[in-house]
């Protein structure tokens, strides 16, 4: 679930494709080491990446390569199904638990097919997932469960790095929402647009992305240019969303990103978007609000975001995060 980005000159920003500067890569396994000096350093690295950039990559995250490969395989096999099977999940209703489309009305989908479905609590949503291909539910569920564990670890570290403690609103994070956006971008050709998904930010707290090949770009705020996200073996890409900016009262900024088509091959991406439950409001942490730093955002929920999308079907330039600014 995404939102268009207001004020970003999407196609005019220069690209750093030829010589992209290194992106933070964080060994998540170090969070669990017994050495009491290691965890604070990793927490600081995560907090710094969030505050300075809003994105980073993680390795040693605990998800096996076979589980990651299985999720990519399940997604790829789904998009190879006959159109009549895939269209069983097609809907214009953005509140459907499972939704397939090839040309979204969200104003940002340029050249992609996608399948979106909820994944937590898994026991509530698995029954709605596609039964074809036969491996889909099993393989995608394994990945969904394990990537959510990664998200919870990252949230604890980010909250700790913000100085509000890793137990902050722990139950709300545990009971929170997980949305899987499963995407297929075609191989670029001379007659195609090079953009698969236009510039946007994600509504939630955290997005964790698994991709089959290179194609993700993020806006680097320091240079105001597009930055190509490196494709590292066994790494997951992490970026923060609109509600993280709200929760941190602006200390962490949401990340504008886009998908470009790969000239060598079709690309599969699995975006696992994490946030509070449907009607649970996210507000700026009171510990981060004072006279010098007054509250900058109105509280909102995922349901509010869906209502925003519905109300602005014909006005995609009205950005959700902008509507929350005070």
CSV table of C-alpha atoms in Angstrom, one decimal:
chain,number,residue,atom,x,y,z
A,1,UNK,CA,0.0,0.0,0.0
A,2,UNK,CA,1.6,3.2,-1.1
A,3,UNK,CA,1.0,6.9,-1.5
A,4,UNK,CA,2.1,9.3,-4.1
A,5,UNK,CA,4.9,11.8,-3.2
A,6,UNK,CA,4.0,15.4,-3.5
A,7,UNK,CA,6.7,17.8,-4.6
A,8,UNK,CA,9.2,15.3,-5.9
A,9,UNK,CA,10.3,15.9,-9.5
A,10,UNK,CA,10.1,12.3,-10.4
A,11,UNK,CA,11.7,12.1,-13.7
A,12,UNK,CA,13.9,15.2,-13.4
A,13,UNK,CA,16.1,14.0,-10.5
A,14,UNK,CA,19.6,13.0,-11.6
A,15,UNK,CA,20.6,9.4,-11.1
A,16,UNK,CA,23.6,8.0,-9.3
A,17,UNK,CA,23.3,4.7,-11.2
A,18,UNK,CA,26.9,4.6,-12.5
A,19,UNK,CA,28.7,5.0,-9.3
A,20,UNK,CA,26.3,4.8,-6.4
A,21,UNK,CA,27.8,5.5,-2.9
A,22,UNK,CA,27.7,2.6,-0.5
A,23,UNK,CA,24.5,2.0,1.4
A,24,UNK,CA,24.5,1.1,5.2
A,25,UNK,CA,24.6,-2.7,5.6
A,26,UNK,CA,23.8,-3.8,9.1
A,27,UNK,CA,24.5,-7.3,10.6
A,28,UNK,CA,21.3,-7.9,12.5
A,29,UNK,CA,22.7,-11.0,14.1
A,30,UNK,CA,24.9,-8.7,16.3
A,31,UNK,CA,21.8,-7.5,18.1
A,32,UNK,CA,21.6,-10.9,19.9
A,33,UNK,CA,25.3,-11.3,20.9
A,34,UNK,CA,26.1,-11.7,24.6
A,35,UNK,CA,28.7,-8.9,24.4
A,36,UNK,CA,27.0,-5.9,26.1
A,37,UNK,CA,29.1,-3.5,24.1
A,38,UNK,CA,27.9,-4.8,20.7
A,39,UNK,CA,24.1,-4.2,20.8
A,40,UNK,CA,24.4,-0.5,21.6
A,41,UNK,CA,26.7,0.0,18.6
A,42,UNK,CA,24.2,-1.8,16.3
A,43,UNK,CA,21.3,0.1,17.7
A,44,UNK,CA,23.2,3.3,17.1
A,45,UNK,CA,24.0,2.3,13.5
A,46,UNK,CA,20.3,1.5,12.8
A,47,UNK,CA,19.1,4.7,14.4
A,48,UNK,CA,21.7,6.7,12.4
A,49,UNK,CA,20.7,5.1,9.2
A,50,UNK,CA,17.0,5.8,9.9
A,51,UNK,CA,17.6,9.4,10.8
A,52,UNK,CA,20.2,10.3,8.2
A,53,UNK,CA,18.8,8.3,5.2
A,54,UNK,CA,15.7,6.4,6.1
A,55,UNK,CA,16.9,3.2,4.5
A,56,UNK,CA,19.5,0.5,4.9
A,57,UNK,CA,20.1,-3.2,4.3
A,58,UNK,CA,20.3,-6.1,6.7
A,59,UNK,CA,22.3,-9.3,6.6
A,60,UNK,CA,22.4,-12.2,9.1
A,61,UNK,CA,18.7,-11.5,9.7
A,62,UNK,CA,17.8,-15.1,10.4
A,63,UNK,CA,15.8,-16.0,7.3
A,64,UNK,CA,17.3,-18.9,5.4
A,65,UNK,CA,18.1,-18.6,1.7
A,66,UNK,CA,15.8,-21.4,1.0
A,67,UNK,CA,12.8,-19.6,2.6
A,68,UNK,CA,13.7,-16.4,0.6
A,69,UNK,CA,14.1,-18.4,-2.6
A,70,UNK,CA,10.8,-20.2,-2.0
A,71,UNK,CA,8.9,-16.9,-1.6
A,72,UNK,CA,10.3,-15.6,-4.8
A,73,UNK,CA,9.5,-18.9,-6.6
A,74,UNK,CA,5.9,-18.8,-5.2
A,75,UNK,CA,5.4,-15.2,-6.5
A,76,UNK,CA,6.9,-16.0,-9.9
A,77,UNK,CA,4.7,-19.1,-10.3
A,78,UNK,CA,1.6,-17.1,-9.4
A,79,UNK,CA,2.3,-14.5,-12.1
A,80,UNK,CA,2.8,-17.2,-14.7
A,81,UNK,CA,-0.7,-18.5,-14.0
A,82,UNK,CA,-3.4,-18.1,-16.8
A,83,UNK,CA,-5.1,-14.7,-16.6
A,84,UNK,CA,-8.5,-16.2,-15.8
A,85,UNK,CA,-7.1,-17.7,-12.6
A,86,UNK,CA,-5.4,-14.5,-11.5
A,87,UNK,CA,-8.4,-12.4,-12.3
A,88,UNK,CA,-10.4,-14.3,-9.7
A,89,UNK,CA,-8.6,-12.0,-7.2
A,90,UNK,CA,-9.1,-8.8,-9.2
A,91,UNK,CA,-11.0,-6.0,-7.5
A,92,UNK,CA,-11.4,-2.2,-7.4
A,93,UNK,CA,-12.1,-2.4,-3.7
A,94,UNK,CA,-8.9,-1.6,-1.8
A,95,UNK,CA,-10.3,-3.1,1.4
A,96,UNK,CA,-10.4,-6.6,0.0
A,97,UNK,CA,-8.2,-9.0,1.9
A,98,UNK,CA,-6.6,-10.2,-1.4
A,99,UNK,CA,-6.4,-8.0,-4.5
A,100,UNK,CA,-4.7,-8.5,-7.9
A,101,UNK,CA,-4.3,-6.0,-10.6
A,102,UNK,CA,-2.2,-5.1,-13.6
A,103,UNK,CA,-3.0,-1.4,-14.0
A,104,UNK,CA,-3.7,0.2,-10.7
A,105,UNK,CA,-5.8,3.3,-10.3
A,106,UNK,CA,-3.4,4.5,-7.6
A,107,UNK,CA,-1.7,6.9,-10.0
A,108,UNK,CA,1.8,5.4,-9.5
A,109,UNK,CA,1.7,2.0,-11.1
A,110,UNK,CA,3.2,2.4,-14.6
A,111,UNK,CA,4.2,-1.2,-15.6
A,112,UNK,CA,3.6,-3.9,-13.1
A,113,UNK,CA,1.3,-6.6,-11.9
A,114,UNK,CA,0.7,-7.0,-8.2
A,115,UNK,CA,-1.0,-9.2,-5.6
A,116,UNK,CA,-1.6,-7.6,-2.2
A,117,UNK,CA,-2.8,-9.5,0.8
A,118,UNK,CA,-2.7,-9.3,4.6
A,119,UNK,CA,-0.4,-11.7,6.5
A,120,UNK,CA,-0.9,-11.1,10.2
A,121,UNK,CA,-2.4,-12.7,12.1
A,122,UNK,CA,-1.7,-15.4,9.6
A,123,UNK,CA,-4.5,-17.7,10.9
A,124,UNK,CA,-7.0,-15.0,10.0
A,125,UNK,CA,-5.8,-14.3,6.4
A,126,UNK,CA,-4.3,-17.5,5.0
A,127,UNK,CA,-7.7,-18.8,4.0
A,128,UNK,CA,-8.0,-15.9,1.5
A,129,UNK,CA,-4.6,-16.4,-0.2
A,130,UNK,CA,-4.4,-18.0,-3.6
A,131,UNK,CA,-4.5,-21.8,-3.7
A,132,UNK,CA,-2.7,-21.8,-7.0
A,133,UNK,CA,0.2,-22.4,-7.5
A,134,UNK,CA,0.1,-25.2,-5.0
A,135,UNK,CA,3.3,-24.0,-3.3
A,136,UNK,CA,2.0,-20.4,-2.8
A,137,UNK,CA,0.4,-20.6,0.6
A,138,UNK,CA,3.1,-22.8,2.2
A,139,UNK,CA,6.2,-20.9,0.8
A,140,UNK,CA,4.8,-17.4,1.2
A,141,UNK,CA,3.5,-18.1,4.7
A,142,UNK,CA,7.0,-19.3,5.8
A,143,UNK,CA,8.5,-16.1,4.6
A,144,UNK,CA,5.8,-13.8,6.0
A,145,UNK,CA,6.2,-15.2,9.5
A,146,UNK,CA,10.0,-15.0,9.5
A,147,UNK,CA,10.2,-11.5,7.9
A,148,UNK,CA,7.8,-10.2,10.6
A,149,UNK,CA,10.2,-11.4,13.3
A,150,UNK,CA,12.8,-9.3,11.6
A,151,UNK,CA,10.5,-6.3,11.5
A,152,UNK,CA,9.8,-6.6,15.3
A,153,UNK,CA,13.6,-6.8,16.0
A,154,UNK,CA,14.2,-3.7,13.9
A,155,UNK,CA,11.3,-1.8,15.5
A,156,UNK,CA,12.8,-2.5,19.0
A,157,UNK,CA,16.2,-1.3,17.9
A,158,UNK,CA,14.7,1.9,16.2
A,159,UNK,CA,12.7,2.8,19.3
A,160,UNK,CA,15.7,2.2,21.5
A,161,UNK,CA,17.8,4.4,19.3
A,162,UNK,CA,15.2,7.1,19.5
A,163,UNK,CA,15.5,7.0,23.3
A,164,UNK,CA,12.0,5.9,24.1
A,165,UNK,CA,12.9,2.3,24.9
A,166,UNK,CA,12.4,-1.0,23.0
A,167,UNK,CA,9.3,-1.8,25.0
A,168,UNK,CA,7.4,1.3,23.8
A,169,UNK,CA,3.9,0.2,22.7
A,170,UNK,CA,5.2,-3.3,22.5
A,171,UNK,CA,1.7,-4.9,22.4
A,172,UNK,CA,0.6,-2.6,19.6
A,173,UNK,CA,3.5,-3.7,17.5
A,174,UNK,CA,3.0,-7.4,18.4
A,175,UNK,CA,-0.7,-7.1,17.3
A,176,UNK,CA,0.0,-4.9,14.3
A,177,UNK,CA,-0.8,-5.3,10.7
A,178,UNK,CA,1.4,-6.9,8.0
A,179,UNK,CA,0.6,-6.4,4.3
A,180,UNK,CA,2.4,-8.3,1.6
A,181,UNK,CA,2.7,-6.5,-1.7
A,182,UNK,CA,3.8,-9.1,-4.2
A,183,UNK,CA,5.0,-7.4,-7.5
A,184,UNK,CA,6.0,-8.5,-10.9
A,185,UNK,CA,7.8,-6.0,-13.2
A,186,UNK,CA,8.4,-6.9,-16.8
A,187,UNK,CA,11.7,-6.8,-18.5
A,188,UNK,CA,12.2,-3.4,-20.1
A,189,UNK,CA,11.9,-3.1,-23.9
A,190,UNK,CA,12.5,-0.1,-26.2
A,191,UNK,CA,8.7,0.5,-26.5
A,192,UNK,CA,8.2,0.4,-22.7
A,193,UNK,CA,8.4,3.0,-20.1
A,194,UNK,CA,11.5,2.5,-17.9
A,195,UNK,CA,9.5,3.1,-14.7
A,196,UNK,CA,7.6,0.2,-13.2
A,197,UNK,CA,6.3,2.1,-10.1
A,198,UNK,CA,6.5,5.9,-9.9
A,199,UNK,CA,7.9,7.9,-6.9
A,200,UNK,CA,6.0,7.3,-3.7
A,201,UNK,CA,6.3,6.6,0.0
A,202,UNK,CA,4.8,3.8,2.0
A,203,UNK,CA,2.1,4.4,4.6
A,204,UNK,CA,3.4,2.2,7.4
A,205,UNK,CA,6.2,2.1,10.0
A,206,UNK,CA,8.6,-0.2,8.2
A,207,UNK,CA,8.8,-1.8,4.8
A,208,UNK,CA,11.1,-4.8,4.3
A,209,UNK,CA,11.8,-5.7,0.7
A,210,UNK,CA,13.0,-8.9,-0.9
A,211,UNK,CA,13.8,-8.7,-4.7
A,212,UNK,CA,14.9,-11.1,-7.4
A,213,UNK,CA,17.2,-8.6,-9.1
A,214,UNK,CA,18.1,-4.9,-9.1
A,215,UNK,CA,15.4,-2.3,-9.8
A,216,UNK,CA,14.7,-0.3,-6.7
A,217,UNK,CA,15.8,3.4,-6.4
A,218,UNK,CA,15.5,5.7,-3.4
A,219,UNK,CA,15.7,9.5,-3.2
A,220,UNK,CA,19.0,10.5,-1.5
A,221,UNK,CA,18.1,13.6,0.4
A,222,UNK,CA,21.6,15.0,0.7
A,223,UNK,CA,22.1,15.1,-3.1
A,224,UNK,CA,18.4,15.2,-4.2
A,225,UNK,CA,19.1,12.5,-6.7
A,226,UNK,CA,17.9,8.9,-7.4
A,227,UNK,CA,20.1,6.3,-5.7
A,228,UNK,CA,20.2,2.8,-7.1
A,229,UNK,CA,19.8,0.2,-4.3
A,230,UNK,CA,22.5,-2.4,-4.4
A,231,UNK,CA,21.6,-6.1,-4.8
A,232,UNK,CA,23.6,-7.9,-2.1
A,233,UNK,CA,23.4,-11.7,-1.7
A,234,UNK,CA,21.0,-12.7,1.1
A,235,UNK,CA,20.3,-9.1,2.1
A,236,UNK,CA,17.0,-7.5,2.8
A,237,UNK,CA,16.3,-3.8,2.0
A,238,UNK,CA,14.6,-1.8,4.8
A,239,UNK,CA,13.1,1.6,4.5
A,240,UNK,CA,10.8,3.6,6.8
A,241,UNK,CA,7.3,4.8,6.0
A,242,UNK,CA,5.0,7.7,6.7
A,243,UNK,CA,3.9,6.5,10.1
A,244,UNK,CA,7.5,6.2,11.3
A,245,UNK,CA,7.9,9.9,10.5
A,246,UNK,CA,4.8,10.6,12.6
A,247,UNK,CA,5.8,8.4,15.5
A,248,UNK,CA,9.3,10.0,15.7
A,249,UNK,CA,7.7,13.5,15.4
A,250,UNK,CA,9.8,14.1,12.3
A,251,UNK,CA,13.2,12.9,13.6
A,252,UNK,CA,13.0,10.1,11.0
A,253,UNK,CA,11.7,11.0,7.5
A,254,UNK,CA,9.7,8.8,5.2
A,255,UNK,CA,11.6,7.5,2.1
A,256,UNK,CA,10.5,8.3,-1.4
A,257,UNK,CA,11.3,5.4,-3.7
A,258,UNK,CA,10.4,4.0,-7.1
A,259,UNK,CA,10.8,0.8,-9.2
A,260,UNK,CA,12.6,0.9,-12.5
A,261,UNK,CA,12.4,-1.9,-15.0
A,262,UNK,CA,15.4,-4.2,-15.4
A,263,UNK,CA,16.8,-4.4,-18.9
A,264,UNK,CA,18.0,-8.0,-18.4
A,265,UNK,CA,15.1,-9.8,-16.8
A,266,UNK,CA,11.6,-9.5,-15.3
A,267,UNK,CA,11.8,-8.6,-11.6
A,268,UNK,CA,9.9,-10.0,-8.6
A,269,UNK,CA,9.7,-7.9,-5.4
A,270,UNK,CA,8.1,-8.8,-2.1
A,271,UNK,CA,7.3,-5.8,0.0
A,272,UNK,CA,6.3,-6.6,3.6
A,273,UNK,CA,4.8,-3.5,5.1
A,274,UNK,CA,4.4,-3.3,8.9
A,275,UNK,CA,2.2,-1.0,11.0
A,276,UNK,CA,-0.3,-0.8,13.7
A,277,UNK,CA,-3.7,-2.7,13.5
A,278,UNK,CA,-6.3,-1.4,11.1
A,279,UNK,CA,-8.0,1.1,13.4
A,280,UNK,CA,-5.1,1.7,15.8
A,281,UNK,CA,-4.0,5.3,15.7
A,282,UNK,CA,-0.3,6.2,15.4
A,283,UNK,CA,0.7,9.5,17.0
A,284,UNK,CA,3.9,11.3,17.8
A,285,UNK,CA,5.6,9.7,20.9
A,286,UNK,CA,5.0,12.1,23.8
A,287,UNK,CA,8.7,11.6,24.8
A,288,UNK,CA,9.7,13.3,21.6
A,289,UNK,CA,7.4,16.3,22.0
A,290,UNK,CA,8.3,19.3,24.0
A,291,UNK,CA,8.3,23.1,23.8
A,292,UNK,CA,11.3,23.1,21.4
A,293,UNK,CA,9.8,20.3,19.4
A,294,UNK,CA,6.0,20.6,19.3
A,295,UNK,CA,3.8,17.9,17.8
A,296,UNK,CA,4.1,18.1,14.1
A,297,UNK,CA,1.5,15.6,12.9
A,298,UNK,CA,-2.1,14.5,13.5
A,299,UNK,CA,-2.7,11.0,14.6
A,300,UNK,CA,-3.9,8.5,12.0
A,301,UNK,CA,-4.5,4.8,11.4
A,302,UNK,CA,-4.3,2.5,8.4
A,303,UNK,CA,-8.0,2.8,8.1
A,304,UNK,CA,-7.6,6.6,7.7
A,305,UNK,CA,-5.0,5.9,5.0
A,306,UNK,CA,-7.5,3.7,3.1
A,307,UNK,CA,-10.2,6.4,3.5
A,308,UNK,CA,-7.7,9.0,2.2
A,309,UNK,CA,-7.0,6.9,-0.9
A,310,UNK,CA,-10.8,6.3,-1.6
A,311,UNK,CA,-11.5,10.0,-1.2
A,312,UNK,CA,-8.7,11.1,-3.5
A,313,UNK,CA,-9.1,8.7,-6.4
A,314,UNK,CA,-9.1,11.6,-8.8
A,315,UNK,CA,-6.5,13.7,-6.9
A,316,UNK,CA,-3.4,11.6,-6.5
A,317,UNK,CA,-1.3,14.6,-5.8
A,318,UNK,CA,-2.9,15.0,-2.4
A,319,UNK,CA,-0.3,13.2,-0.3
A,320,UNK,CA,-1.3,11.3,2.8
A,321,UNK,CA,1.6,12.4,4.9
A,322,UNK,CA,1.0,16.0,3.9
A,323,UNK,CA,-2.6,15.7,5.1
A,324,UNK,CA,-1.3,14.8,8.6
A,325,UNK,CA,1.1,17.8,9.0
A,326,UNK,CA,0.0,20.3,11.6
